[in-house]
mmCIF file of C-alpha atoms and ligand atoms in Angstrom:
data_model
loop_
_atom_site.group_PDB
_atom_site.id
_atom_site.type_symbol
_atom_site.label_atom_id
_atom_site.label_comp_id
_atom_site.label_asym_id
_atom_site.label_seq_id
_atom_site.Cartn_x
_atom_site.Cartn_y
_atom_site.Cartn_z
ATOM 1 C CA UNK A 82 -48.695 9.879 25.232
ATOM 2 C CA UNK A 83 -52.190 10.250 27.079
ATOM 3 C CA UNK A 84 -54.039 13.421 26.861
ATOM 4 C CA UNK A 85 -53.297 15.794 29.975
ATOM 5 C CA UNK A 86 -56.392 16.795 31.970
ATOM 6 C CA UNK A 87 -58.256 19.935 31.375
ATOM 7 C CA UNK A 88 -60.305 22.109 34.007
ATOM 8 C CA UNK A 89 -63.402 20.022 33.470
ATOM 9 C CA UNK A 90 -61.576 16.718 33.817
ATOM 10 C CA UNK A 91 -59.715 18.045 36.904
ATOM 11 C CA UNK A 92 -63.041 19.133 38.601
ATOM 12 C CA UNK A 93 -64.153 15.464 38.082
ATOM 13 C CA UNK A 94 -60.933 14.241 39.518
ATOM 14 C CA UNK A 95 -61.224 16.179 42.634
ATOM 15 C CA UNK A 96 -64.536 14.635 43.415
ATOM 16 C CA UNK A 97 -62.931 11.218 42.797
ATOM 17 C CA UNK A 98 -59.921 12.154 45.117
ATOM 18 C CA UNK A 99 -62.423 13.310 47.804
ATOM 19 C CA UNK A 100 -64.243 9.896 48.018
ATOM 20 C CA UNK A 101 -60.852 7.975 47.831
ATOM 21 C CA UNK A 102 -59.389 10.173 50.684
ATOM 22 C CA UNK A 103 -62.516 9.642 52.787
ATOM 23 C CA UNK A 104 -62.444 5.940 52.187
ATOM 24 C CA UNK A 105 -58.784 6.008 53.454
ATOM 25 C CA UNK A 106 -59.935 7.606 56.625
ATOM 26 C CA UNK A 107 -58.697 11.047 56.138
ATOM 27 C CA UNK A 108 -60.912 13.432 58.220
ATOM 28 C CA UNK A 109 -63.660 15.228 56.170
ATOM 29 C CA UNK A 110 -62.374 18.579 57.384
ATOM 30 C CA UNK A 111 -58.901 18.034 55.949
ATOM 31 C CA UNK A 112 -60.389 16.338 52.748
ATOM 32 C CA UNK A 113 -62.736 19.309 51.880
ATOM 33 C CA UNK A 114 -60.273 21.977 53.326
ATOM 34 C CA UNK A 115 -57.466 20.988 51.077
ATOM 35 C CA UNK A 116 -59.130 19.479 47.966
ATOM 36 C CA UNK A 117 -61.505 22.526 47.683
ATOM 37 C CA UNK A 118 -58.494 24.548 47.172
ATOM 38 C CA UNK A 119 -56.307 22.471 44.867
ATOM 39 C CA UNK A 120 -55.669 23.919 41.409
ATOM 40 C CA UNK A 121 -54.607 22.209 38.126
ATOM 41 C CA UNK A 122 -50.874 23.266 37.384
ATOM 42 C CA UNK A 123 -49.926 23.433 33.711
ATOM 43 C CA UNK A 124 -46.433 24.117 34.829
ATOM 44 C CA UNK A 125 -46.350 20.547 36.542
ATOM 45 C CA UNK A 126 -47.827 18.885 33.414
ATOM 46 C CA UNK A 127 -45.181 20.636 31.304
ATOM 47 C CA UNK A 128 -42.315 19.639 33.544
ATOM 48 C CA UNK A 129 -43.582 16.065 33.779
ATOM 49 C CA UNK A 130 -43.613 15.655 29.949
ATOM 50 C CA UNK A 131 -40.383 17.312 29.303
ATOM 51 C CA UNK A 132 -37.814 14.914 27.807
ATOM 52 C CA UNK A 133 -34.129 15.782 28.287
ATOM 53 C CA UNK A 134 -32.682 16.852 24.883
ATOM 54 C CA UNK A 135 -29.256 14.814 25.418
ATOM 55 C CA UNK A 136 -28.042 12.178 27.699
ATOM 56 C CA UNK A 137 -25.991 13.388 30.671
ATOM 57 C CA UNK A 138 -22.480 12.082 30.813
ATOM 58 C CA UNK A 139 -21.088 11.019 34.286
ATOM 59 C CA UNK A 140 -18.839 14.071 34.346
ATOM 60 C CA UNK A 141 -21.957 16.411 33.633
ATOM 61 C CA UNK A 142 -23.779 14.850 36.638
ATOM 62 C CA UNK A 143 -21.035 14.275 39.044
ATOM 63 C CA UNK A 144 -19.184 17.477 38.753
ATOM 64 C CA UNK A 145 -22.289 19.532 39.212
ATOM 65 C CA UNK A 146 -23.234 17.747 42.493
ATOM 66 C CA UNK A 147 -20.007 17.000 44.158
ATOM 67 C CA UNK A 148 -18.519 20.448 44.268
ATOM 68 C CA UNK A 149 -15.624 21.696 46.528
ATOM 69 C CA UNK A 150 -18.329 24.162 48.112
ATOM 70 C CA UNK A 151 -20.703 21.303 48.890
ATOM 71 C CA UNK A 152 -17.754 19.232 50.399
ATOM 72 C CA UNK A 153 -16.797 22.208 52.541
ATOM 73 C CA UNK A 154 -20.366 22.814 53.566
ATOM 74 C CA UNK A 155 -20.802 19.117 54.313
ATOM 75 C CA UNK A 156 -17.761 19.131 56.609
ATOM 76 C CA UNK A 157 -19.126 22.016 58.535
ATOM 77 C CA UNK A 158 -22.471 20.412 58.805
ATOM 78 C CA UNK A 159 -20.933 17.213 60.071
ATOM 79 C CA UNK A 160 -19.065 19.190 62.688
ATOM 80 C CA UNK A 161 -22.084 21.402 63.679
ATOM 81 C CA UNK A 162 -24.488 18.397 64.061
ATOM 82 C CA UNK A 163 -22.043 15.783 65.289
ATOM 83 C CA UNK A 164 -23.799 14.911 68.549
ATOM 84 C CA UNK A 165 -27.210 14.583 66.834
ATOM 85 C CA UNK A 166 -25.748 12.477 63.947
ATOM 86 C CA UNK A 167 -24.040 10.129 66.391
ATOM 87 C CA UNK A 168 -27.409 9.717 68.132
ATOM 88 C CA UNK A 169 -29.012 8.854 64.802
ATOM 89 C CA UNK A 170 -26.269 6.429 64.089
ATOM 90 C CA UNK A 171 -27.046 4.510 67.411
ATOM 91 C CA UNK A 172 -30.749 4.380 66.499
ATOM 92 C CA UNK A 173 -30.340 3.522 62.709
ATOM 93 C CA UNK A 174 -26.885 2.212 62.027
ATOM 94 C CA UNK A 175 -26.321 4.778 59.402
ATOM 95 C CA UNK A 176 -23.031 6.796 59.712
ATOM 96 C CA UNK A 177 -23.181 10.577 59.999
ATOM 97 C CA UNK A 178 -21.381 11.284 56.702
ATOM 98 C CA UNK A 179 -23.995 9.544 54.655
ATOM 99 C CA UNK A 180 -26.882 11.426 56.202
ATOM 100 C CA UNK A 181 -25.134 14.751 55.523
ATOM 101 C CA UNK A 182 -24.364 13.725 51.944
ATOM 102 C CA UNK A 183 -28.074 12.993 51.309
ATOM 103 C CA UNK A 184 -28.858 16.221 52.736
ATOM 104 C CA UNK A 185 -26.356 18.093 50.564
ATOM 105 C CA UNK A 186 -27.568 16.443 47.384
ATOM 106 C CA UNK A 187 -31.248 16.823 48.080
ATOM 107 C CA UNK A 188 -31.602 20.305 49.203
ATOM 108 C CA UNK A 189 -27.987 21.685 49.608
ATOM 109 C CA UNK A 190 -28.229 21.183 53.418
ATOM 110 C CA UNK A 191 -31.892 22.578 53.677
ATOM 111 C CA UNK A 192 -31.159 25.786 51.655
ATOM 112 C CA UNK A 193 -33.707 24.869 48.998
ATOM 113 C CA UNK A 194 -36.672 22.926 49.840
ATOM 114 C CA UNK A 195 -38.697 23.669 46.601
ATOM 115 C CA UNK A 196 -41.604 26.193 46.463
ATOM 116 C CA UNK A 197 -44.386 24.329 44.426
ATOM 117 C CA UNK A 198 -47.695 23.642 46.380
ATOM 118 C CA UNK A 199 -47.450 19.993 46.985
ATOM 119 C CA UNK A 200 -51.372 19.325 46.984
ATOM 120 C CA UNK A 201 -51.597 21.112 43.616
ATOM 121 C CA UNK A 202 -48.667 19.122 42.229
ATOM 122 C CA UNK A 203 -49.979 15.797 43.447
ATOM 123 C CA UNK A 204 -53.548 16.380 42.318
ATOM 124 C CA UNK A 205 -52.423 17.349 38.988
ATOM 125 C CA UNK A 206 -50.227 14.339 38.455
ATOM 126 C CA UNK A 207 -52.858 12.100 40.004
ATOM 127 C CA UNK A 208 -55.456 13.387 37.556
ATOM 128 C CA UNK A 209 -53.096 12.859 34.566
ATOM 129 C CA UNK A 210 -53.635 9.290 33.182
ATOM 130 C CA UNK A 211 -49.923 8.805 32.710
ATOM 131 C CA UNK A 212 -49.145 7.718 36.367
ATOM 132 C CA UNK A 213 -52.483 8.253 38.098
ATOM 133 C CA UNK A 214 -52.449 5.373 40.404
ATOM 134 C CA UNK A 215 -49.113 6.202 42.034
ATOM 135 C CA UNK A 216 -49.836 9.846 42.368
ATOM 136 C CA UNK A 217 -53.263 9.283 43.801
ATOM 137 C CA UNK A 218 -51.701 7.233 46.581
ATOM 138 C CA UNK A 219 -49.150 10.042 47.126
ATOM 139 C CA UNK A 220 -51.921 12.606 47.268
ATOM 140 C CA UNK A 221 -53.810 10.582 49.922
ATOM 141 C CA UNK A 222 -50.572 10.160 51.903
ATOM 142 C CA UNK A 223 -50.115 13.926 51.859
ATOM 143 C CA UNK A 224 -53.645 14.392 53.109
ATOM 144 C CA UNK A 225 -52.852 12.014 55.799
ATOM 145 C CA UNK A 226 -49.768 13.897 56.958
ATOM 146 C CA UNK A 227 -51.755 17.114 56.991
ATOM 147 C CA UNK A 228 -54.466 15.402 59.014
ATOM 148 C CA UNK A 229 -52.035 14.043 61.473
ATOM 149 C CA UNK A 230 -50.961 17.650 62.299
ATOM 150 C CA UNK A 231 -47.361 17.170 61.028
ATOM 151 C CA UNK A 232 -47.429 19.852 58.479
ATOM 152 C CA UNK A 233 -50.121 22.508 57.679
ATOM 153 C CA UNK A 234 -51.534 22.412 54.101
ATOM 154 C CA UNK A 235 -50.238 25.875 53.291
ATOM 155 C CA UNK A 236 -46.682 24.839 54.413
ATOM 156 C CA UNK A 237 -46.627 21.897 52.296
ATOM 157 C CA UNK A 238 -44.402 23.012 49.419
ATOM 158 C CA UNK A 239 -41.691 21.178 47.648
ATOM 159 C CA UNK A 240 -40.547 19.883 44.174
ATOM 160 C CA UNK A 241 -43.048 19.831 41.296
ATOM 161 C CA UNK A 242 -43.189 16.037 41.637
ATOM 162 C CA UNK A 243 -44.150 16.097 45.222
ATOM 163 C CA UNK A 244 -40.863 15.408 47.167
ATOM 164 C CA UNK A 245 -40.564 17.626 50.168
ATOM 165 C CA UNK A 246 -38.699 18.790 53.194
ATOM 166 C CA UNK A 247 -34.829 18.821 53.943
ATOM 167 C CA UNK A 248 -34.341 15.280 52.515
ATOM 168 C CA UNK A 249 -37.059 15.507 49.881
ATOM 169 C CA UNK A 250 -39.340 12.596 50.921
ATOM 170 C CA UNK A 251 -42.296 11.662 48.873
ATOM 171 C CA UNK A 252 -45.517 11.767 51.043
ATOM 172 C CA UNK A 253 -45.692 7.858 51.268
ATOM 173 C CA UNK A 254 -42.096 7.773 52.548
ATOM 174 C CA UNK A 255 -42.895 10.605 54.926
ATOM 175 C CA UNK A 256 -46.017 8.733 56.205
ATOM 176 C CA UNK A 257 -43.968 5.543 56.771
ATOM 177 C CA UNK A 258 -40.554 6.598 57.784
ATOM 178 C CA UNK A 259 -40.512 10.065 59.140
ATOM 179 C CA UNK A 260 -39.872 10.350 62.962
ATOM 180 C CA UNK A 261 -40.282 13.018 65.663
ATOM 181 C CA UNK A 262 -36.680 13.009 66.737
ATOM 182 C CA UNK A 263 -36.708 16.339 68.666
ATOM 183 C CA UNK A 264 -39.742 15.231 70.721
ATOM 184 C CA UNK A 265 -41.983 18.122 69.977
ATOM 185 C CA UNK A 266 -44.864 15.881 69.078
ATOM 186 C CA UNK A 267 -44.668 16.491 65.246
ATOM 187 C CA UNK A 268 -42.698 14.966 62.433
ATOM 188 C CA UNK A 269 -41.588 18.064 60.833
ATOM 189 C CA UNK A 270 -39.298 17.436 57.924
ATOM 190 C CA UNK A 271 -39.452 21.145 56.914
ATOM 191 C CA UNK A 272 -38.146 22.942 59.973
ATOM 192 C CA UNK A 273 -36.646 20.398 62.253
ATOM 193 C CA UNK A 274 -33.073 19.284 61.342
ATOM 194 C CA UNK A 275 -33.237 16.500 63.984
ATOM 195 C CA UNK A 276 -36.487 15.066 62.564
ATOM 196 C CA UNK A 277 -35.214 15.284 58.973
ATOM 197 C CA UNK A 278 -31.872 13.602 59.493
ATOM 198 C CA UNK A 279 -33.105 10.984 61.670
ATOM 199 C CA UNK A 280 -35.946 10.287 59.170
ATOM 200 C CA UNK A 281 -33.315 9.780 56.384
ATOM 201 C CA UNK A 282 -31.541 7.459 58.786
ATOM 202 C CA UNK A 283 -34.845 5.367 59.458
ATOM 203 C CA UNK A 284 -35.607 5.249 55.832
ATOM 204 C CA UNK A 285 -32.176 3.915 54.918
ATOM 205 C CA UNK A 286 -32.431 1.512 57.732
ATOM 206 C CA UNK A 287 -35.701 0.182 56.449
ATOM 207 C CA UNK A 288 -34.250 -0.175 52.994
ATOM 208 C CA UNK A 289 -31.754 -2.643 54.424
ATOM 209 C CA UNK A 290 -28.528 -0.450 55.390
ATOM 210 C CA UNK A 291 -25.810 -2.609 56.683
ATOM 211 C CA UNK A 292 -23.972 -0.953 59.625
ATOM 212 C CA UNK A 293 -20.128 -1.171 59.467
ATOM 213 C CA UNK A 294 -20.244 -1.627 55.647
ATOM 214 C CA UNK A 295 -19.010 1.090 53.174
ATOM 215 C CA UNK A 296 -20.991 1.973 49.975
ATOM 216 C CA UNK A 297 -18.119 0.724 47.896
ATOM 217 C CA UNK A 298 -14.940 2.280 46.829
ATOM 218 C CA UNK A 299 -13.095 3.692 43.853
ATOM 219 C CA UNK A 300 -10.629 1.078 42.463
ATOM 220 C CA UNK A 301 -7.882 0.572 39.901
ATOM 221 C CA UNK A 302 -7.805 -2.049 37.185
ATOM 222 C CA UNK A 303 -4.799 -3.935 36.127
ATOM 223 C CA UNK A 304 -3.347 -3.632 32.433
ATOM 224 C CA UNK A 305 -5.141 -6.074 30.166
ATOM 225 C CA UNK A 306 -8.244 -6.493 32.488
ATOM 226 C CA UNK A 307 -10.947 -8.604 31.089
ATOM 227 C CA UNK A 308 -14.169 -6.337 31.062
ATOM 228 C CA UNK A 309 -16.658 -9.106 30.617
ATOM 229 C CA UNK A 310 -18.047 -8.911 34.219
ATOM 230 C CA UNK A 311 -18.864 -5.094 33.708
ATOM 231 C CA UNK A 312 -21.540 -5.697 31.066
ATOM 232 C CA UNK A 313 -23.290 -8.414 32.976
ATOM 233 C CA UNK A 314 -22.988 -6.351 36.395
ATOM 234 C CA UNK A 315 -21.717 -9.642 38.007
ATOM 235 C CA UNK A 316 -21.414 -9.494 41.837
ATOM 236 C CA UNK A 317 -18.226 -11.280 42.935
ATOM 237 C CA UNK A 318 -16.598 -11.480 46.309
ATOM 238 C CA UNK A 319 -13.774 -8.969 47.090
ATOM 239 C CA UNK A 320 -11.278 -11.795 47.146
ATOM 240 C CA UNK A 321 -12.253 -12.780 43.612
ATOM 241 C CA UNK A 322 -11.729 -9.124 42.321
ATOM 242 C CA UNK A 323 -8.434 -9.155 44.117
ATOM 243 C CA UNK A 324 -7.400 -12.312 42.144
ATOM 244 C CA UNK A 325 -8.433 -10.564 38.914
ATOM 245 C CA UNK A 326 -5.799 -7.852 39.804
ATOM 246 C CA UNK A 327 -8.070 -5.117 41.105
ATOM 247 C CA UNK A 328 -6.651 -2.923 43.720
ATOM 248 C CA UNK A 329 -7.921 0.157 45.650
ATOM 249 C CA UNK A 330 -7.558 3.508 43.746
ATOM 250 C CA UNK A 331 -3.982 3.912 45.146
ATOM 251 C CA UNK A 332 -2.784 0.487 43.934
ATOM 252 C CA UNK A 333 -3.055 -1.117 47.366
ATOM 253 C CA UNK A 334 -4.597 -4.660 47.879
ATOM 254 C CA UNK A 335 -8.362 -4.741 48.566
ATOM 255 C CA UNK A 336 -9.376 -5.837 52.076
ATOM 256 C CA UNK A 337 -10.219 -9.607 52.181
ATOM 257 C CA UNK A 338 -13.628 -8.916 53.812
ATOM 258 C CA UNK A 339 -16.418 -11.326 52.913
ATOM 259 C CA UNK A 340 -18.260 -8.795 50.811
ATOM 260 C CA UNK A 341 -19.945 -9.131 47.386
ATOM 261 C CA UNK A 342 -19.110 -6.215 45.025
ATOM 262 C CA UNK A 343 -20.149 -5.154 41.531
ATOM 263 C CA UNK A 344 -17.694 -3.335 39.207
ATOM 264 C CA UNK A 345 -19.015 -0.178 37.737
ATOM 265 C CA UNK A 346 -17.643 2.175 35.106
ATOM 266 C CA UNK A 347 -20.040 4.994 34.706
ATOM 267 C CA UNK A 348 -17.832 6.686 32.106
ATOM 268 C CA UNK A 349 -16.425 3.659 30.436
ATOM 269 C CA UNK A 350 -12.832 2.401 30.839
ATOM 270 C CA UNK A 351 -11.273 5.782 30.452
ATOM 271 C CA UNK A 352 -13.020 6.977 33.576
ATOM 272 C CA UNK A 353 -13.085 6.060 37.283
ATOM 273 C CA UNK A 354 -13.826 2.489 38.267
ATOM 274 C CA UNK A 355 -15.871 1.539 41.330
ATOM 275 C CA UNK A 356 -16.619 -1.651 43.343
ATOM 276 C CA UNK A 357 -19.964 -1.236 44.983
ATOM 277 C CA UNK A 358 -21.381 -3.205 47.810
ATOM 278 C CA UNK A 359 -24.856 -4.008 49.292
ATOM 279 C CA UNK A 360 -25.241 -0.416 50.766
ATOM 280 C CA UNK A 361 -24.930 0.973 47.321
ATOM 281 C CA UNK A 362 -28.132 -0.933 46.330
ATOM 282 C CA UNK A 363 -29.774 0.541 49.516
ATOM 283 C CA UNK A 364 -28.891 4.140 48.162
ATOM 284 C CA UNK A 365 -30.435 3.082 44.901
ATOM 285 C CA UNK A 366 -33.596 2.230 46.754
ATOM 286 C CA UNK A 367 -33.712 6.015 47.725
ATOM 287 C CA UNK A 368 -33.234 6.976 44.030
ATOM 288 C CA UNK A 369 -32.820 4.475 41.201
ATOM 289 C CA UNK A 370 -29.931 6.087 39.504
ATOM 290 C CA UNK A 371 -26.362 4.791 39.459
ATOM 291 C CA UNK A 372 -25.079 8.180 39.003
ATOM 292 C CA UNK A 373 -26.929 9.545 42.109
ATOM 293 C CA UNK A 374 -25.801 6.579 44.199
ATOM 294 C CA UNK A 375 -22.087 7.157 43.130
ATOM 295 C CA UNK A 376 -22.515 10.810 43.978
ATOM 296 C CA UNK A 377 -23.842 10.042 47.385
ATOM 297 C CA UNK A 378 -21.116 7.583 48.253
ATOM 298 C CA UNK A 379 -18.222 9.732 47.102
ATOM 299 C CA UNK A 380 -19.699 12.903 48.714
ATOM 300 C CA UNK A 381 -19.989 10.981 52.081
ATOM 301 C CA UNK A 382 -16.361 9.905 51.827
ATOM 302 C CA UNK A 383 -15.325 13.427 50.974
ATOM 303 C CA UNK A 384 -17.270 14.916 53.900
ATOM 304 C CA UNK A 385 -15.596 12.234 56.143
ATOM 305 C CA UNK A 386 -12.188 13.554 54.990
ATOM 306 C CA UNK A 387 -11.279 11.687 51.882
ATOM 307 C CA UNK A 388 -9.715 13.208 48.751
ATOM 308 C CA UNK A 389 -10.920 13.562 45.246
ATOM 309 C CA UNK A 390 -11.273 10.648 42.835
ATOM 310 C CA UNK A 391 -7.909 9.509 41.614
ATOM 311 C CA UNK A 392 -9.425 9.056 37.990
ATOM 312 C CA UNK A 393 -11.639 12.110 37.405
ATOM 313 C CA UNK A 394 -14.630 11.622 35.027
ATOM 314 C CA UNK A 395 -13.563 12.371 31.410
ATOM 315 C CA UNK A 396 -15.009 15.690 30.399
ATOM 316 C CA UNK A 397 -15.000 14.784 26.671
ATOM 317 C CA UNK A 398 -17.520 11.870 26.987
ATOM 318 C CA UNK A 399 -20.267 11.985 24.261
ATOM 319 C CA UNK A 400 -23.842 13.149 24.881
ATOM 320 C CA UNK A 401 -26.539 11.637 22.654
ATOM 321 C CA UNK A 402 -29.948 12.798 21.617
ATOM 322 C CA UNK A 403 -32.855 10.277 21.778
ATOM 323 C CA UNK A 404 -32.917 10.118 17.971
ATOM 324 C CA UNK A 405 -29.257 9.310 17.712
ATOM 325 C CA UNK A 406 -29.594 6.604 20.404
ATOM 326 C CA UNK A 407 -32.564 5.160 18.437
ATOM 327 C CA UNK A 408 -30.376 5.024 15.306
ATOM 328 C CA UNK A 409 -27.536 3.346 17.061
ATOM 329 C CA UNK A 410 -29.810 0.737 18.593
ATOM 330 C CA UNK A 411 -31.384 0.014 15.217
ATOM 331 C CA UNK A 412 -27.825 -0.293 13.856
ATOM 332 C CA UNK A 413 -26.869 -2.682 16.561
ATOM 333 C CA UNK A 414 -29.938 -4.710 15.911
ATOM 334 C CA UNK A 415 -29.364 -4.932 12.216
ATOM 335 C CA UNK A 416 -25.897 -6.189 12.948
ATOM 336 C CA UNK A 417 -27.307 -8.982 15.171
ATOM 337 C CA UNK A 418 -26.545 -7.401 18.557
ATOM 338 C CA UNK A 419 -29.981 -7.282 20.139
ATOM 339 C CA UNK A 420 -30.120 -3.973 22.168
ATOM 340 C CA UNK A 421 -33.767 -4.605 23.146
ATOM 341 C CA UNK A 422 -36.660 -2.344 22.001
ATOM 342 C CA UNK A 423 -35.102 0.727 20.545
ATOM 343 C CA UNK A 424 -36.253 3.449 22.956
ATOM 344 C CA UNK A 425 -33.514 6.020 22.750
ATOM 345 C CA UNK A 426 -32.211 5.222 26.282
ATOM 346 C CA UNK A 427 -28.892 3.729 27.449
ATOM 347 C CA UNK A 428 -30.228 0.774 29.414
ATOM 348 C CA UNK A 429 -28.561 -2.540 30.469
ATOM 349 C CA UNK A 430 -29.663 -4.305 27.194
ATOM 350 C CA UNK A 431 -28.065 -1.610 24.973
ATOM 351 C CA UNK A 432 -24.883 -1.679 27.058
ATOM 352 C CA UNK A 433 -24.663 -5.519 26.871
ATOM 353 C CA UNK A 434 -25.184 -5.035 23.047
ATOM 354 C CA UNK A 435 -22.409 -2.548 22.858
ATOM 355 C CA UNK A 436 -20.237 -4.714 24.917
ATOM 356 C CA UNK A 437 -20.623 -7.717 22.513
ATOM 357 C CA UNK A 438 -20.092 -5.400 19.471
ATOM 358 C CA UNK A 439 -16.827 -4.143 21.143
ATOM 359 C CA UNK A 440 -15.508 -7.748 21.874
ATOM 360 C CA UNK A 441 -16.156 -8.736 18.224
ATOM 361 C CA UNK A 442 -14.385 -5.634 17.038
ATOM 362 C CA UNK A 443 -11.345 -6.341 19.341
ATOM 363 C CA UNK A 444 -12.093 -3.218 21.467
ATOM 364 C CA UNK A 445 -12.227 -2.986 25.148
ATOM 365 C CA UNK A 446 -15.647 -4.399 26.073
ATOM 366 C CA UNK A 447 -16.728 -2.008 28.691
ATOM 367 C CA UNK A 448 -20.272 -1.508 27.285
ATOM 368 C CA UNK A 449 -19.736 2.139 27.091
ATOM 369 C CA UNK A 450 -20.992 4.099 23.934
ATOM 370 C CA UNK A 451 -17.898 6.080 23.080
ATOM 371 C CA UNK A 452 -16.520 7.789 19.887
ATOM 372 C CA UNK A 453 -14.760 4.640 18.740
ATOM 373 C CA UNK A 454 -17.887 2.424 18.964
ATOM 374 C CA UNK A 455 -19.927 5.185 17.129
ATOM 375 C CA UNK A 456 -17.227 5.425 14.375
ATOM 376 C CA UNK A 457 -17.126 1.609 13.989
ATOM 377 C CA UNK A 458 -20.947 1.302 13.817
ATOM 378 C CA UNK A 459 -20.936 3.971 11.130
ATOM 379 C CA UNK A 460 -18.071 2.138 9.331
ATOM 380 C CA UNK A 461 -20.001 -1.110 9.148
ATOM 381 C CA UNK A 462 -23.034 0.805 7.852
ATOM 382 C CA UNK A 463 -20.914 2.222 5.050
ATOM 383 C CA UNK A 464 -19.497 -1.258 4.203
ATOM 384 C CA UNK A 465 -22.806 -2.917 4.012
ATOM 385 C CA UNK A 466 -24.444 -0.207 1.884
HETATM 386 CA CA1 CA B 1972 -40.490 17.005 65.769
#
């Protein structure tokens, strides 16, 4: 891990940021006005280096975000802003319930925007060698937003990592996709609900949102289902899933629409199953997390009137520490199931290795690391010792 900057290094960084910002055509008044005030934040460095102690299960993640209160508030927000949201749908193709779902997940409908000083956060992260290039770009974008008069430097607060406003845009997204939807001459994602929700719509539109298509849906798998396509995240036409016996969550036939879908089991075969479509990948373009995208999709459905998941996420799914996962990965590698570089993370290569191990053990090969897989891995360890 690279050494974090100290006060002397930070002062040097600020000089470098100033010339970079001037070269990027930010006005000298804003460059000096903002960068003369920025401070190194130890808190930001600490949060950036903090590793989660244990993996999160799908139930942990999902149940904390899709709560009955949030569904209720989302339905109220949908009703209250219906006319605005319909206008945004006309301009961007994104249906109202999705915009409200993002709003609810990002800031609980604007009730918590974050209170870290964004210029401090970004300057700190940009001076840290870890991800300096990315955050230097974000810092310069933030200066451009201030320069354009969209937000005053003192009002620019948000998350420790630089996301801001009602829909938590990073500065580069703000600069590229934010719109002045209420027509007051400023793109204000902090105080203007029309600007914030419309900007979310334009961002999703730019990421390739397909109007008229769902994000995906919860499905039910038939008895004796072959789980091979899960580990490889294969995209198949809905008609092919239908032939494999997959139905909607209530057991009704899937629509025969010409749509490609990927089967996802975020908590393994004991948990809910989902088929996800192209718009799911668009949501992943906003935040590269399958759990996040499933929460957005389901919350949008709920806000639009749908009921709970038919198959709730199992509460007893296992959590793993990084060390435990590295141990499991090493064990898989020793047994000839290459999980990639042992990194203590449950990535696609590890899931694929688990799936092959399960198949050879005569288990359901859903690629999900559950108690049975762990038990068998320990068992094979005992035999070979
Ligand atoms: Ca505005």
